[in-house]
Short mmCIF file of C-alpha atoms in Angstrom, two decimals:
data_model
loop_
_atom_site.label_atom_id
_atom_site.label_comp_id
_atom_site.label_asym_id
_atom_site.label_seq_id
_atom_site.Cartn_x
_atom_site.Cartn_y
_atom_site.Cartn_z
CA UNK Y 1 94.03 113.14 107.08
CA UNK Y 2 94.11 111.97 110.69
CA UNK Y 3 97.29 112.42 112.68
CA UNK Y 4 98.66 111.04 115.94
CA UNK Y 5 102.00 111.79 117.56
CA UNK Y 6 103.93 109.22 119.59
CA UNK Y 7 106.10 111.05 122.12
CA UNK Y 8 108.66 109.07 124.10
CA UNK Y 9 111.89 109.88 125.92
CA UNK Y 10 114.05 108.91 122.93
CA UNK Y 11 111.57 108.93 120.04
CA UNK Y 12 109.01 111.31 118.60
CA UNK Y 13 107.15 110.38 115.43
CA UNK Y 14 103.86 110.83 113.64
CA UNK Y 15 101.24 108.34 112.50
CA UNK Y 16 99.44 109.68 109.43
CA UNK Y 17 96.19 108.03 108.35
CA UNK Y 18 94.98 109.03 104.90
CA UNK Y 19 93.35 107.30 101.97
CA UNK Y 20 95.73 107.29 98.99
CA UNK Y 21 98.78 108.37 101.00
CA UNK Y 22 101.06 105.89 99.18
CA UNK Y 23 100.69 108.00 96.04
CA UNK Y 24 102.39 110.98 97.72
CA UNK Y 25 104.52 109.16 100.26
CA UNK Y 26 107.67 110.63 98.67
CA UNK Y 27 106.49 114.11 99.58
CA UNK Y 28 105.80 113.05 103.18
CA UNK Y 29 109.20 111.35 103.46
CA UNK Y 30 110.97 114.49 102.19
CA UNK Y 31 109.71 116.30 105.30
CA UNK Y 32 111.68 113.98 107.60
CA UNK Y 33 114.51 112.59 105.43
CA UNK Y 34 117.08 114.60 103.46
CA UNK Y 35 119.06 111.68 101.99
CA UNK Y 36 118.73 109.97 98.61
CA UNK Y 37 119.01 106.20 99.13
CA UNK Y 38 115.95 104.19 100.19
CA UNK Y 39 115.64 100.42 100.54
CA UNK Y 40 112.07 99.15 100.36
CA UNK Y 41 111.42 95.79 102.06
CA UNK Y 42 108.19 94.13 100.98
CA UNK Y 43 106.71 90.74 100.09
CA UNK Y 44 105.73 89.23 96.75
CA UNK Y 45 102.01 89.95 97.14
CA UNK Y 46 102.44 93.61 98.04
CA UNK Y 47 105.07 94.06 95.33
CA UNK Y 48 102.68 92.73 92.69
CA UNK Y 49 99.82 94.96 93.81
CA UNK Y 50 101.46 98.21 94.83
CA UNK Y 51 105.15 98.48 93.91
CA UNK Y 52 104.52 100.50 90.73
CA UNK Y 53 102.45 103.05 92.65
CA UNK Y 54 104.86 103.53 95.52
CA UNK Y 55 107.94 103.55 93.30
CA UNK Y 56 106.34 106.33 91.20
CA UNK Y 57 105.91 108.31 94.41
CA UNK Y 58 109.58 107.67 95.29
CA UNK Y 59 110.94 108.53 91.81
CA UNK Y 60 113.23 111.25 93.19
CA UNK Y 61 115.10 108.75 95.36
CA UNK Y 62 117.73 106.11 94.65
CA UNK Y 63 115.34 103.21 95.31
CA UNK Y 64 116.32 99.59 95.96
CA UNK Y 65 113.99 96.77 96.94
CA UNK Y 66 114.12 93.52 98.88
CA UNK Y 67 111.24 91.12 98.28
CA UNK Y 68 110.48 88.22 100.61
CA UNK Y 69 108.04 85.31 100.44
CA UNK Y 70 104.73 86.15 102.15
CA UNK Y 71 103.86 84.48 105.46
CA UNK Y 72 105.06 83.97 109.01
CA UNK Y 73 107.77 81.50 107.97
CA UNK Y 74 109.70 84.40 106.43
CA UNK Y 75 110.03 86.00 109.87
CA UNK Y 76 113.10 83.88 110.54
CA UNK Y 77 116.82 84.22 111.24
CA UNK Y 78 117.52 82.66 107.82
CA UNK Y 79 115.51 85.27 105.89
CA UNK Y 80 116.89 88.03 108.14
CA UNK Y 81 120.42 86.99 107.13
CA UNK Y 82 119.46 87.26 103.47
CA UNK Y 83 118.08 90.76 104.11
CA UNK Y 84 121.36 91.77 105.81
CA UNK Y 85 123.34 90.53 102.79
CA UNK Y 86 121.22 92.58 100.41
CA UNK Y 87 121.51 95.68 102.57
CA UNK Y 88 125.28 95.22 102.50
CA UNK Y 89 125.27 94.76 98.71
CA UNK Y 90 123.34 98.04 98.37
CA UNK Y 91 126.06 99.69 100.51
CA UNK Y 92 123.46 100.99 102.95
CA UNK Y 93 124.80 103.44 105.52
CA UNK Y 94 123.34 104.84 108.72
CA UNK Y 95 122.36 107.99 106.85
CA UNK Y 96 120.10 106.05 104.46
CA UNK Y 97 116.49 104.98 104.96
CA UNK Y 98 114.66 101.63 105.07
CA UNK Y 99 110.92 101.33 104.41
CA UNK Y 100 108.97 98.31 105.68
CA UNK Y 101 106.08 98.12 103.20
CA UNK Y 102 103.78 95.21 103.99
CA UNK Y 103 101.89 93.39 106.70
CA UNK Y 104 103.02 92.36 110.16
CA UNK Y 105 105.73 89.95 108.98
CA UNK Y 106 107.38 92.56 106.75
CA UNK Y 107 107.05 95.20 109.45
CA UNK Y 108 108.58 93.04 112.17
CA UNK Y 109 111.35 91.62 109.96
CA UNK Y 110 112.14 94.91 108.24
CA UNK Y 111 112.07 96.80 111.50
CA UNK Y 112 114.42 94.33 113.19
CA UNK Y 113 116.79 94.44 110.21
CA UNK Y 114 116.79 98.24 110.46
CA UNK Y 115 117.38 98.09 114.22
CA UNK Y 116 120.38 95.78 113.96
CA UNK Y 117 122.12 96.44 110.63
CA UNK Y 118 125.05 98.78 111.33
CA UNK Y 119 123.58 99.02 114.87
CA UNK Y 120 120.62 100.98 113.56
CA UNK Y 121 119.41 102.46 110.27
CA UNK Y 122 116.41 104.85 110.24
CA UNK Y 123 113.21 103.31 108.95
CA UNK Y 124 109.57 104.00 108.19
CA UNK Y 125 106.56 101.72 108.49
CA UNK Y 126 103.95 101.65 105.70
CA UNK Y 127 101.60 98.86 106.85
CA UNK Y 128 99.36 97.22 104.25
CA UNK Y 129 97.20 94.86 106.34
CA UNK Y 130 94.56 95.85 108.88
CA UNK Y 131 96.42 94.05 111.66
CA UNK Y 132 99.63 95.92 110.88
CA UNK Y 133 97.84 99.26 110.51
CA UNK Y 134 96.20 99.11 113.93
CA UNK Y 135 98.82 97.23 115.90
CA UNK Y 136 102.18 95.85 114.82
CA UNK Y 137 103.48 98.92 112.93
CA UNK Y 138 103.11 101.11 116.02
CA UNK Y 139 105.11 101.08 119.24
CA UNK Y 140 108.56 99.96 118.13
CA UNK Y 141 108.37 96.22 118.78
CA UNK Y 142 110.39 94.46 116.07
CA UNK Y 143 111.37 90.80 116.04
CA UNK Y 144 111.90 87.50 114.30
CA UNK Y 145 110.82 84.01 115.33
CA UNK Y 146 112.86 80.99 116.35
CA UNK Y 147 111.74 77.40 115.89
CA UNK Y 148 111.26 77.40 119.69
CA UNK Y 149 108.73 80.21 119.60
CA UNK Y 150 107.42 83.48 118.21
CA UNK Y 151 109.16 86.86 118.55
CA UNK Y 152 111.93 85.44 120.74
CA UNK Y 153 114.65 87.58 119.11
CA UNK Y 154 113.72 91.22 118.98
CA UNK Y 155 114.17 94.78 120.11
CA UNK Y 156 112.39 98.06 120.72
CA UNK Y 157 113.21 100.29 117.74
CA UNK Y 158 110.80 103.01 116.72
CA UNK Y 159 110.18 104.14 113.13
CA UNK Y 160 110.63 107.73 112.01
CA UNK Y 161 107.01 107.73 110.83
CA UNK Y 162 104.06 105.44 110.16
CA UNK Y 163 102.01 106.09 107.02
CA UNK Y 164 98.65 104.29 106.97
CA UNK Y 165 96.60 104.06 103.77
CA UNK Y 166 93.16 102.50 104.43
CA UNK Y 167 92.62 102.12 100.66
CA UNK Y 168 95.14 99.27 100.66
CA UNK Y 169 92.71 97.13 102.66
CA UNK Y 170 90.42 96.79 99.65
CA UNK Y 171 92.70 94.11 98.18
CA UNK Y 172 92.82 92.03 101.38
CA UNK Y 173 91.11 88.66 101.23
CA UNK Y 174 88.17 88.16 103.60
CA UNK Y 175 90.35 85.88 105.72
CA UNK Y 176 92.97 88.56 106.29
CA UNK Y 177 90.45 91.36 106.76
CA UNK Y 178 88.84 89.28 109.52
CA UNK Y 179 92.32 88.48 110.86
CA UNK Y 180 92.77 92.20 111.53
CA UNK Y 181 89.26 92.57 112.90
CA UNK Y 182 90.27 90.03 115.55
CA UNK Y 183 92.75 92.63 116.85
CA UNK Y 184 90.12 95.39 116.59
CA UNK Y 185 87.87 93.30 118.82
CA UNK Y 186 90.79 92.97 121.24
CA UNK Y 187 91.18 96.75 121.50
CA UNK Y 188 87.48 97.15 122.18
CA UNK Y 189 87.46 94.35 124.74
CA UNK Y 190 90.36 95.73 126.79
CA UNK Y 191 89.82 99.48 126.59
CA UNK Y 192 86.91 100.74 124.43
CA UNK Y 193 83.41 99.34 124.93
CA UNK Y 194 81.95 101.68 122.30
CA UNK Y 195 84.42 100.46 119.69
CA UNK Y 196 83.61 96.83 120.54
CA UNK Y 197 79.87 97.28 119.95
CA UNK Y 198 80.38 99.59 116.99
CA UNK Y 199 82.28 96.83 115.20
CA UNK Y 200 79.72 94.24 116.28
CA UNK Y 201 76.90 96.34 114.85
CA UNK Y 202 78.28 96.90 111.36
CA UNK Y 203 75.98 95.13 108.90
CA UNK Y 204 78.79 93.54 106.89
CA UNK Y 205 82.42 93.84 105.76
CA UNK Y 206 81.51 96.61 103.32
CA UNK Y 207 80.16 98.80 106.11
CA UNK Y 208 83.23 98.02 108.19
CA UNK Y 209 85.50 99.19 105.34
CA UNK Y 210 83.45 102.34 104.84
CA UNK Y 211 84.18 103.24 108.46
CA UNK Y 212 87.65 101.76 108.72
CA UNK Y 213 89.51 105.08 108.93
CA UNK Y 214 87.75 105.90 112.20
CA UNK Y 215 88.32 102.34 113.47
CA UNK Y 216 92.04 102.56 112.70
CA UNK Y 217 92.26 105.93 114.47
CA UNK Y 218 90.52 104.54 117.58
CA UNK Y 219 92.87 101.55 117.80
CA UNK Y 220 96.00 103.62 117.17
CA UNK Y 221 94.87 106.15 119.79
CA UNK Y 222 94.61 103.39 122.39
CA UNK Y 223 98.01 102.01 121.49
CA UNK Y 224 99.58 105.49 121.55
CA UNK Y 225 98.51 106.08 125.16
CA UNK Y 226 99.56 102.62 126.32
CA UNK Y 227 102.99 102.78 124.61
CA UNK Y 228 103.69 106.26 125.95
CA UNK Y 229 102.85 105.05 129.47
CA UNK Y 230 104.91 101.86 129.23
CA UNK Y 231 107.30 101.79 126.27
CA UNK Y 232 109.25 98.67 127.28
CA UNK Y 233 106.31 96.39 128.09
CA UNK Y 234 106.88 96.04 131.83
CA UNK Y 235 103.39 97.03 132.98
CA UNK Y 236 100.36 98.54 131.26
CA UNK Y 237 101.55 97.66 127.75
CA UNK Y 238 101.03 93.99 128.59
CA UNK Y 239 97.27 94.54 128.21
CA UNK Y 240 97.78 94.70 124.43
CA UNK Y 241 98.63 91.01 124.61
CA UNK Y 242 95.12 90.00 125.67
CA UNK Y 243 94.44 86.65 123.99
CA UNK Y 244 98.01 86.33 122.74
CA UNK Y 245 99.35 83.73 125.18
CA UNK Y 246 96.96 81.09 123.87
CA UNK Y 247 96.88 82.69 120.41
CA UNK Y 248 100.62 82.26 119.82
CA UNK Y 249 100.35 78.62 120.88
CA UNK Y 250 97.60 78.10 118.30
CA UNK Y 251 99.78 79.55 115.55
CA UNK Y 252 102.75 77.40 116.52
CA UNK Y 253 100.73 74.23 117.07
CA UNK Y 254 99.44 74.36 113.50
CA UNK Y 255 102.86 75.37 112.13
CA UNK Y 256 101.67 78.84 111.08
CA UNK Y 257 99.68 77.25 108.26
CA UNK Y 258 96.08 76.90 109.42
CA UNK Y 259 95.42 79.94 111.61
CA UNK Y 260 96.60 83.52 111.17
CA UNK Y 261 97.77 85.68 114.07
CA UNK Y 262 94.42 87.43 114.39
CA UNK Y 263 92.55 84.13 114.27
CA UNK Y 264 94.77 82.73 117.01
CA UNK Y 265 94.28 85.83 119.16
CA UNK Y 266 90.52 85.68 118.62
CA UNK Y 267 90.40 82.13 119.94
CA UNK Y 268 92.79 83.05 122.76
CA UNK Y 269 90.50 85.88 123.91
CA UNK Y 270 87.51 83.58 124.00
CA UNK Y 271 89.31 80.69 125.74
CA UNK Y 272 90.96 82.72 128.51
CA UNK Y 273 87.76 84.72 129.16
CA UNK Y 274 85.70 81.54 129.38
CA UNK Y 275 88.16 80.29 132.02
CA UNK Y 276 88.39 83.57 133.94
CA UNK Y 277 84.61 83.92 133.96
CA UNK Y 278 84.21 80.42 135.41
CA UNK Y 279 86.82 81.29 138.05
CA UNK Y 280 84.94 84.44 139.06
CA UNK Y 281 87.43 87.02 137.76
CA UNK Y 282 85.24 88.19 134.88
CA UNK Y 283 81.62 89.34 134.85
CA UNK Y 284 79.08 86.72 133.78
CA UNK Y 285 78.07 87.01 130.14
CA UNK Y 286 81.37 88.53 128.94
CA UNK Y 287 82.44 85.34 127.16
CA UNK Y 288 79.15 85.23 125.29
CA UNK Y 289 79.68 88.80 124.03
CA UNK Y 290 83.12 87.87 122.71
CA UNK Y 291 81.67 84.78 121.08
CA UNK Y 292 79.04 86.89 119.26
CA UNK Y 293 81.72 89.24 117.94
CA UNK Y 294 83.86 86.35 116.72
CA UNK Y 295 80.90 84.62 115.08
CA UNK Y 296 80.02 87.80 113.19
CA UNK Y 297 83.43 87.87 111.53
CA UNK Y 298 83.80 84.10 111.15
CA UNK Y 299 86.60 83.86 113.71
CA UNK Y 300 87.00 80.55 115.53
CA UNK Y 301 86.03 80.13 119.16
CA UNK Y 302 86.35 76.34 118.97
CA UNK Y 303 89.58 74.76 117.71
CA UNK Y 304 89.78 71.00 117.46
CA UNK Y 305 92.94 69.10 118.32
CA UNK Y 306 94.76 71.77 120.32
CA UNK Y 307 96.51 70.23 123.32
CA UNK Y 308 96.83 71.79 126.76
CA UNK Y 309 100.46 70.72 127.07
CA UNK Y 310 101.33 72.78 123.97
CA UNK Y 311 99.84 75.87 125.58
CA UNK Y 312 101.88 75.34 128.73
CA UNK Y 313 105.05 74.63 126.73
CA UNK Y 314 104.64 77.92 124.85
CA UNK Y 315 104.00 79.85 128.06
CA UNK Y 316 107.39 78.80 129.42
CA UNK Y 317 108.88 81.15 126.83
CA UNK Y 318 106.23 83.85 127.19
CA UNK Y 319 107.69 87.33 127.67
CA UNK Y 320 105.05 88.11 130.31
CA UNK Y 321 106.60 85.49 132.58
CA UNK Y 322 108.56 86.65 135.61
CA UNK Y 323 110.34 83.80 137.41
CA UNK Y 324 107.78 81.42 138.92
CA UNK Y 325 104.94 83.76 137.98
CA UNK Y 326 103.21 84.89 134.83
CA UNK Y 327 101.13 87.99 134.21
CA UNK Y 328 97.84 87.22 132.50
CA UNK Y 329 95.56 89.79 130.92
CA UNK Y 330 91.94 89.23 131.94
CA UNK Y 331 88.73 91.16 131.44
CA UNK Y 332 86.56 92.63 134.17
CA UNK Y 333 83.96 93.03 131.43
CA UNK Y 334 83.84 94.37 127.87
CA UNK Y 335 85.95 97.53 127.74
CA UNK Y 336 87.81 96.95 131.01
CA UNK Y 337 90.79 94.67 131.72
CA UNK Y 338 93.41 94.03 134.38
CA UNK Y 339 96.70 92.21 134.79
CA UNK Y 340 96.66 89.22 137.13
CA UNK Y 341 99.89 87.76 138.47
CA UNK Y 342 99.60 84.03 139.09
CA UNK Y 343 101.98 81.21 139.88
CA UNK Y 344 102.93 79.19 136.83
CA UNK Y 345 101.79 76.10 138.71
CA UNK Y 346 98.24 77.51 138.64
CA UNK Y 347 98.17 78.75 135.05
CA UNK Y 348 96.43 75.72 133.57
CA UNK Y 349 93.22 76.88 135.24
CA UNK Y 350 93.30 80.02 133.07
CA UNK Y 351 94.90 78.62 129.93
CA UNK Y 352 93.15 75.31 129.47
CA UNK Y 353 91.51 74.72 126.10
#
């Protein structure tokens, strides 16, 4: 088992990475929770595949479940309200426990419900997708979307623990495995050159999965350091959003139906690096390296029909904006990035597609 500890001023929790951990998650929970009632929030896909296993592990608890429809459209105020109603019907108190058991949507929605119901109920993240295991389950960002944009209603609310089971990735479709690999490529591009080329040099998805425990540990280690240095996303933590400004616009433009989050981020990394390289901010050849990595995992670097005005419209609500300026995350080269503050009037040069 691999272990990381997130240590912040008001939060201290462990990330445990172990194959098969969902089969003894009840034992791990008993080390940090002395109550009896647990509410498990999951989606229909994860319930079908893994509910019997995790419920067997939680047999000593008074277990309730909330099951949502899979997909980004469930990360909404409407679904959140339904979750609140079910928590109320279960008579959940602030001494009970919520588990978010699923991918990024379940983690964000479940975490935000935990943060806001009764002004805060303790919760645990058990991420089931690669993207959630390396990124969204860690660091305390929880949120839901509005029709105006992604993650516009949210909070910082840290879990009591994160339990990561790499075995769960075996049931991911190729599309969603590659979705998560898009975020792995991001981590390598911004902070870990060795990780970037390690992932590029795997022969195929099978070899990636054989080595995925080490990959997850590398990504979580990067995020741990960044979150501890900048919990509230006012400085260094912004680097984790490399590719996201354009990526979120891609997701929204296609109504969250054609491109996943990781696919949008993959394209966003390529597009912004192509622009920053042409403007002289990024070393020559960096864009080509990103392109090779995306090609290997069948991630798009060319998206037809995307309009520049949609990018700019999305940026107006971007959380990295500060007044008339926006902070963009750019690469020096593979493994090294920086934050560039530019006037919003100039941003089309960097965000054009």
